[in-house]
């Protein structure tokens, strides 16, 4: 049996730290494993904070969540950079 992947916990890290660490792991991953982490904090923290201030702003909340999802997709491919966060 092969292990299909390895998941690390991202607890205790900010969204950017978790995304940066995921990117670095995958940039240098020379194994056959899919290496990832639990995305709870890295995906949801900003969108939940934004949503809690105005639960009726669904579009704004979705935009923030979609941005985090895009950043973490790039990080999972080792293609993320801090410059992309502000685009």
Coordinates of C-alpha atoms in Angstrom, one line a residue:
X1 CA 0.0 0.0 0.0
X2 CA 1.2 3.5 -0.8
X3 CA 0.4 6.6 1.1
X4 CA -1.4 9.0 -1.3
X5 CA -0.6 12.1 0.6
X6 CA 0.5 13.8 3.8
X7 CA -1.6 16.6 5.5
X8 CA -0.1 18.9 8.1
X9 CA -2.1 21.0 10.5
X10 CA -2.0 24.8 9.9
X11 CA -3.1 25.8 13.4
X12 CA -1.2 28.6 15.1
X13 CA -0.2 30.2 11.7
X14 CA -1.7 33.2 10.0
X15 CA -3.4 32.7 6.7
X16 CA -0.3 34.1 4.9
X17 CA 2.1 32.0 6.9
X18 CA 0.1 28.9 6.2
X19 CA -0.1 29.7 2.5
X20 CA 3.6 30.5 2.4
X21 CA 4.5 27.3 4.1
X22 CA 2.3 25.2 1.9
X23 CA 3.9 26.8 -1.1
X24 CA 7.5 26.2 0.2
X25 CA 6.7 22.6 0.9
X26 CA 5.3 22.0 -2.6
X27 CA 8.0 24.0 -4.3
X28 CA 10.6 21.6 -2.9
X29 CA 8.5 18.4 -2.9
X30 CA 10.4 15.8 -4.8
X31 CA 8.3 12.9 -3.6
X32 CA 5.3 11.1 -5.1
X33 CA 3.2 12.3 -2.2
X34 CA 0.6 15.0 -2.4
X35 CA 1.6 17.3 0.5
X36 CA -1.0 19.6 1.9
X37 CA -2.4 20.8 5.2
X38 CA -5.8 21.3 6.8
X39 CA -7.1 24.5 5.2
X40 CA -9.5 25.7 7.8
X41 CA -7.6 28.7 9.0
X42 CA -5.9 29.5 5.7
X43 CA -9.2 29.5 3.8
X44 CA -11.8 30.8 6.2
X45 CA -10.3 33.2 8.7
X46 CA -10.6 36.4 6.6
X47 CA -14.0 35.6 5.1
X48 CA -15.5 34.7 8.5
X49 CA -14.1 37.9 10.0
X50 CA -15.5 40.0 7.1
X51 CA -18.9 38.2 7.2
X52 CA -19.2 38.6 11.0
X53 CA -19.2 42.4 10.5
X54 CA -22.0 42.3 7.9
X55 CA -23.7 39.0 7.4
X56 CA -25.7 40.4 4.5
X57 CA -22.6 41.1 2.4
X58 CA -22.6 37.7 0.8
X59 CA -20.7 38.8 -2.3
X60 CA -17.9 40.5 -0.4
X61 CA -17.6 37.4 1.8
X62 CA -17.5 35.1 -1.3
X63 CA -14.9 37.3 -3.0
X64 CA -12.6 37.1 0.0
X65 CA -13.1 33.3 0.3
X66 CA -12.5 32.9 -3.5
X67 CA -9.2 34.8 -3.2
X68 CA -8.0 32.6 -0.4
X69 CA -9.0 29.5 -2.3
X70 CA -7.0 30.8 -5.4
X71 CA -3.9 31.6 -3.3
X72 CA -4.0 28.2 -1.6
X73 CA -4.5 26.4 -5.0
X74 CA -1.4 28.2 -6.2
X75 CA 0.5 27.3 -3.0
X76 CA -0.5 23.6 -3.4
X77 CA 1.2 23.8 -6.8
X78 CA 4.3 25.6 -5.5
X79 CA 3.4 28.7 -7.6
X80 CA 2.2 31.2 -4.9
X81 CA 4.1 34.4 -4.1
X82 CA 3.4 37.2 -1.7
X83 CA 3.0 39.7 -4.6
X84 CA -0.1 37.7 -5.8
X85 CA -1.9 38.4 -2.5
X86 CA -2.4 42.1 -3.4
X87 CA -3.6 41.6 -7.0

